[in-house]
mmCIF file of C-alpha atoms in Angstrom:
data_model
loop_
_atom_site.group_PDB
_atom_site.id
_atom_site.type_symbol
_atom_site.label_atom_id
_atom_site.label_comp_id
_atom_site.label_asym_id
_atom_site.label_seq_id
_atom_site.Cartn_x
_atom_site.Cartn_y
_atom_site.Cartn_z
ATOM 1 C CA MET I 810 -16.245 -5.083 18.531
ATOM 2 C CA LYS I 811 -13.054 -3.843 20.176
ATOM 3 C CA LEU I 812 -10.593 -2.389 17.659
ATOM 4 C CA ALA I 813 -7.012 -1.440 18.406
ATOM 5 C CA VAL I 814 -5.212 0.920 16.047
ATOM 6 C CA VAL I 815 -1.408 1.003 16.019
ATOM 7 C CA THR I 816 0.159 3.900 14.170
ATOM 8 C CA ALA I 817 3.871 4.560 13.815
ATOM 9 C CA GLY I 818 3.736 8.084 12.420
ATOM 10 C CA LEU I 819 6.319 10.418 13.905
ATOM 11 C CA SER I 820 4.995 13.873 13.048
ATOM 12 C CA VAL I 821 1.955 15.721 14.349
ATOM 13 C CA PRO I 822 -0.243 15.639 12.373
ATOM 14 C CA SER I 823 0.817 12.435 10.685
ATOM 15 C CA SER I 824 -0.442 10.991 7.399
ATOM 16 C CA SER I 825 -0.132 7.557 9.022
ATOM 17 C CA ARG I 826 -2.487 8.634 11.814
ATOM 18 C CA LEU I 827 -4.859 10.189 9.269
ATOM 19 C CA LEU I 828 -4.988 6.918 7.324
ATOM 20 C CA ALA I 829 -5.393 4.921 10.554
ATOM 21 C CA ASP I 830 -8.329 7.090 11.665
ATOM 22 C CA ARG I 831 -10.049 6.702 8.300
ATOM 23 C CA LEU I 832 -9.531 2.934 8.302
ATOM 24 C CA ALA I 833 -10.997 2.735 11.806
ATOM 25 C CA ALA I 834 -14.002 4.858 10.805
ATOM 26 C CA ALA I 835 -14.654 2.651 7.760
ATOM 27 C CA THR I 836 -14.414 -0.500 9.865
ATOM 28 C CA VAL I 837 -16.809 0.848 12.495
ATOM 29 C CA ALA I 838 -19.239 1.974 9.763
ATOM 30 C CA ALA I 839 -19.251 -1.536 8.275
ATOM 31 C CA ALA I 840 -19.582 -3.363 11.610
ATOM 32 C CA ASP I 841 -22.742 -4.747 13.149
ATOM 33 C CA GLY I 842 -23.385 -3.590 16.689
ATOM 34 C CA GLU I 843 -21.365 -1.379 18.975
ATOM 35 C CA SER I 844 -17.680 -0.752 18.414
ATOM 36 C CA SER I 845 -14.909 0.832 20.423
ATOM 37 C CA VAL I 846 -11.617 2.064 19.038
ATOM 38 C CA SER I 847 -8.386 2.474 21.020
ATOM 39 C CA VAL I 848 -5.389 4.136 19.366
ATOM 40 C CA VAL I 849 -1.773 3.357 20.219
ATOM 41 C CA GLU I 850 0.593 6.092 18.993
ATOM 42 C CA LEU I 851 3.988 4.411 18.978
ATOM 43 C CA ARG I 852 5.895 7.705 19.124
ATOM 44 C CA ASP I 853 4.431 8.166 22.629
ATOM 45 C CA VAL I 854 6.085 4.938 23.843
ATOM 46 C CA ALA I 855 9.212 4.969 21.636
ATOM 47 C CA LEU I 856 11.677 5.239 24.541
ATOM 48 C CA ASP I 857 9.724 2.628 26.499
ATOM 49 C CA ILE I 858 9.993 0.202 23.561
ATOM 50 C CA THR I 859 13.765 0.687 23.414
ATOM 51 C CA LYS I 860 14.148 0.214 27.170
ATOM 52 C CA ASN I 861 12.003 -2.944 26.981
ATOM 53 C CA LEU I 862 14.221 -4.344 24.219
ATOM 54 C CA LEU I 863 17.274 -3.732 26.421
ATOM 55 C CA THR I 864 15.873 -4.859 29.773
ATOM 56 C CA GLY I 865 12.972 -7.161 28.961
ATOM 57 C CA PHE I 866 10.647 -5.190 31.225
ATOM 58 C CA PRO I 867 7.837 -3.001 29.853
ATOM 59 C CA SER I 868 7.017 0.330 31.473
ATOM 60 C CA PRO I 869 3.418 0.850 32.622
ATOM 61 C CA ALA I 870 2.720 2.919 29.479
ATOM 62 C CA LEU I 871 4.119 0.229 27.185
ATOM 63 C CA GLN I 872 2.295 -2.521 29.085
ATOM 64 C CA SER I 873 -0.941 -0.591 28.600
ATOM 65 C CA ALA I 874 -0.262 -0.317 24.838
ATOM 66 C CA ILE I 875 0.514 -4.040 24.627
ATOM 67 C CA SER I 876 -2.639 -4.945 26.579
ATOM 68 C CA THR I 877 -4.735 -2.744 24.268
ATOM 69 C CA VAL I 878 -3.417 -4.574 21.206
ATOM 70 C CA VAL I 879 -3.579 -8.094 22.646
ATOM 71 C CA SER I 880 -7.110 -7.732 24.058
ATOM 72 C CA ALA I 881 -8.627 -6.261 20.868
ATOM 73 C CA ASP I 882 -10.932 -8.270 18.618
ATOM 74 C CA GLY I 883 -9.314 -6.733 15.535
ATOM 75 C CA LEU I 884 -6.239 -4.703 14.757
ATOM 76 C CA ILE I 885 -5.464 -1.877 12.332
ATOM 77 C CA VAL I 886 -1.763 -1.187 11.812
ATOM 78 C CA VAL I 887 -0.292 1.709 9.837
ATOM 79 C CA THR I 888 3.378 2.500 9.334
ATOM 80 C CA PRO I 889 5.163 5.155 7.354
ATOM 81 C CA VAL I 890 7.612 3.812 4.793
ATOM 82 C CA PHE I 891 11.253 4.700 5.485
ATOM 83 C CA THR I 892 14.029 3.514 3.166
ATOM 84 C CA ALA I 893 11.625 1.218 1.282
ATOM 85 C CA GLY I 894 10.398 -0.580 4.404
ATOM 86 C CA TYR I 895 8.284 -0.289 7.535
ATOM 87 C CA SER I 896 9.689 1.941 10.250
ATOM 88 C CA GLY I 897 12.056 0.582 12.870
ATOM 89 C CA LEU I 898 9.744 1.844 15.608
ATOM 90 C CA PHE I 899 6.852 -0.144 14.108
ATOM 91 C CA LYS I 900 8.915 -3.347 13.925
ATOM 92 C CA SER I 901 10.350 -2.846 17.418
ATOM 93 C CA PHE I 902 6.865 -2.640 18.934
ATOM 94 C CA PHE I 903 5.877 -5.967 17.423
ATOM 95 C CA ASP I 904 9.229 -7.418 18.547
ATOM 96 C CA VAL I 905 8.308 -6.814 22.193
ATOM 97 C CA LEU I 906 4.976 -8.641 21.927
ATOM 98 C CA ASP I 907 4.773 -12.262 23.022
ATOM 99 C CA ALA I 908 5.197 -14.457 19.935
ATOM 100 C CA ASP I 909 1.710 -15.982 20.308
ATOM 101 C CA SER I 910 -0.206 -12.862 21.336
ATOM 102 C CA LEU I 911 -1.707 -12.189 17.884
ATOM 103 C CA VAL I 912 -2.582 -15.739 16.832
ATOM 104 C CA GLY I 913 -5.732 -15.650 14.692
ATOM 105 C CA LYS I 914 -6.327 -11.931 15.236
ATOM 106 C CA PRO I 915 -7.793 -10.180 12.157
ATOM 107 C CA VAL I 916 -5.479 -7.381 11.025
ATOM 108 C CA LEU I 917 -5.912 -4.596 8.480
ATOM 109 C CA LEU I 918 -2.544 -3.536 7.050
ATOM 110 C CA GLY I 919 -1.828 0.066 6.094
ATOM 111 C CA ALA I 920 1.177 2.152 5.102
ATOM 112 C CA THR I 921 1.947 5.674 3.946
ATOM 113 C CA GLY I 922 4.756 7.081 1.858
ATOM 114 C CA GLY I 923 5.829 9.809 -0.463
ATOM 115 C CA THR I 924 5.568 7.796 -3.655
ATOM 116 C CA GLU I 925 3.413 5.031 -5.082
ATOM 117 C CA ARG I 926 6.572 2.993 -5.746
ATOM 118 C CA HIS I 927 6.650 1.805 -2.137
ATOM 119 C CA SER I 928 3.153 0.290 -2.123
ATOM 120 C CA LEU I 929 4.581 -3.238 -2.261
ATOM 121 C CA VAL I 930 5.679 -2.834 1.361
ATOM 122 C CA LEU I 931 2.216 -4.177 2.248
ATOM 123 C CA ASP I 932 2.754 -7.522 0.527
ATOM 124 C CA TYR I 933 6.502 -7.962 0.853
ATOM 125 C CA GLN I 934 7.071 -6.790 4.424
ATOM 126 C CA LEU I 935 3.862 -6.363 6.417
ATOM 127 C CA ARG I 936 2.134 -9.601 5.318
ATOM 128 C CA PRO I 937 5.206 -11.746 6.119
ATOM 129 C CA LEU I 938 5.596 -10.048 9.517
ATOM 130 C CA PHE I 939 1.983 -10.695 10.514
ATOM 131 C CA GLY I 940 2.099 -14.154 8.951
ATOM 132 C CA TYR I 941 5.028 -14.962 11.224
ATOM 133 C CA LEU I 942 3.005 -13.696 14.186
ATOM 134 C CA LYS I 943 0.167 -16.027 13.061
ATOM 135 C CA ALA I 944 -2.266 -13.123 12.755
ATOM 136 C CA ASP I 945 -4.937 -13.137 10.052
ATOM 137 C CA PRO I 946 -4.459 -10.157 7.698
ATOM 138 C CA VAL I 947 -7.493 -9.255 5.600
ATOM 139 C CA ALA I 948 -7.150 -9.428 1.823
ATOM 140 C CA THR I 949 -7.082 -5.695 1.139
ATOM 141 C CA GLY I 950 -4.251 -3.600 2.513
ATOM 142 C CA VAL I 951 -4.231 0.159 2.024
ATOM 143 C CA TYR I 952 -1.214 2.161 0.935
ATOM 144 C CA ALA I 953 -1.543 5.941 0.703
ATOM 145 C CA ALA I 954 1.044 7.943 -1.211
ATOM 146 C CA SER I 955 1.268 11.716 -0.946
ATOM 147 C CA SER I 956 -0.645 12.047 -4.220
ATOM 148 C CA ASP I 957 -3.585 10.036 -2.825
ATOM 149 C CA TRP I 958 -4.490 12.811 -0.387
ATOM 150 C CA GLY I 959 -5.323 15.310 -3.119
ATOM 151 C CA SER I 960 -7.119 14.609 -6.359
ATOM 152 C CA GLY I 961 -6.789 10.824 -5.973
ATOM 153 C CA GLU I 962 -8.745 10.728 -2.745
ATOM 154 C CA GLY I 963 -11.833 9.053 -4.255
ATOM 155 C CA ALA I 964 -9.835 5.942 -5.157
ATOM 156 C CA LEU I 965 -8.170 5.971 -1.737
ATOM 157 C CA GLN I 966 -11.548 6.195 0.004
ATOM 158 C CA ARG I 967 -12.859 3.214 -1.982
ATOM 159 C CA ARG I 968 -9.842 1.132 -0.894
ATOM 160 C CA ILE I 969 -10.333 2.273 2.707
ATOM 161 C CA GLU I 970 -14.026 1.299 2.680
ATOM 162 C CA LYS I 971 -13.301 -2.098 1.105
ATOM 163 C CA ALA I 972 -10.574 -2.895 3.628
ATOM 164 C CA GLY I 973 -12.732 -1.689 6.539
ATOM 165 C CA ALA I 974 -15.604 -3.913 5.412
ATOM 166 C CA GLU I 975 -13.260 -6.901 5.199
ATOM 167 C CA LEU I 976 -11.942 -6.303 8.717
ATOM 168 C CA ALA I 977 -15.451 -5.829 10.124
ATOM 169 C CA ALA I 978 -16.541 -9.104 8.491
ATOM 170 C CA ALA I 979 -13.466 -10.958 9.766
ATOM 171 C CA VAL I 980 -13.916 -9.662 13.317
ATOM 172 C CA GLY I 981 -17.667 -10.378 13.170
ATOM 173 C CA GLY I 982 -16.993 -13.969 12.098
ATOM 174 C CA ARG I 983 -14.391 -14.428 14.815
ATOM 175 C CA VAL I 984 -16.528 -12.940 17.598
ATOM 176 C CA ALA I 985 -19.662 -14.796 16.489
ATOM 177 C CA GLY I 986 -17.701 -18.031 16.320
ATOM 178 C CA GLY I 987 -16.491 -17.670 19.899
ATOM 179 C CA GLY I 988 -12.908 -16.823 19.049
ATOM 180 C CA GLY I 989 -11.518 -19.895 17.384
ATOM 181 C CA THR I 990 -8.596 -19.320 15.095
ATOM 182 C CA GLY I 991 -10.013 -16.177 13.582
ATOM 183 C CA PHE I 992 -9.814 -17.739 10.131
ATOM 184 C CA VAL I 993 -12.489 -16.703 7.681
ATOM 185 C CA PRO I 994 -12.177 -18.219 4.196
ATOM 186 C CA PHE I 995 -11.327 -15.655 1.519
ATOM 187 C CA ALA I 996 -14.376 -16.609 -0.568
ATOM 188 C CA GLN I 997 -16.609 -15.965 2.445
ATOM 189 C CA LEU I 998 -15.002 -12.552 3.008
ATOM 190 C CA LEU I 999 -15.642 -11.593 -0.592
ATOM 191 C CA ALA I 1000 -19.271 -12.708 -0.385
ATOM 192 C CA GLU I 1001 -19.778 -10.717 2.819
ATOM 193 C CA VAL I 1002 -18.330 -7.491 1.421
ATOM 194 C CA GLY I 1003 -20.318 -7.805 -1.808
ATOM 195 C CA GLU I 1004 -17.581 -8.559 -4.304
#
């Protein structure tokens, strides 16, 4: 299984990158067979994304990031929440992708923020974005507020493991089925992750 991780965190270290790494580890742990993980840090190609939006031509670094995402069997995306929504850098990266490049690709949605009040960004912004791109988001998205990293970490880890298992099952079904649309019925996902 080839996983691509896209993280839009701006600081170093970043809570978005921390969540992305933990989601990737949970997915790999739940997967059958060998897995590889490639991480795309959007802050490293931020200027390239802007130039591509203005000129229509990706730099070699941006083209490499795009190829990593498009060629992956599954995708993990994590954005920080700014002003009650996903970051502009996150959205801009997906704006430069070809409209059909993510069709049927299983995607695990993640976001980080300072307060639990922004957790709906997963369902009201990320799901519609990836629905428009015809990707196949797994049922469980993971939002991590600042308070989740301390005493609430057990609940966060359970959500991470559940989401990782769902992505591993979705990618496994897609790869075993020879690609196809990537669609795995929700009831089948639940049966495979033991719900």
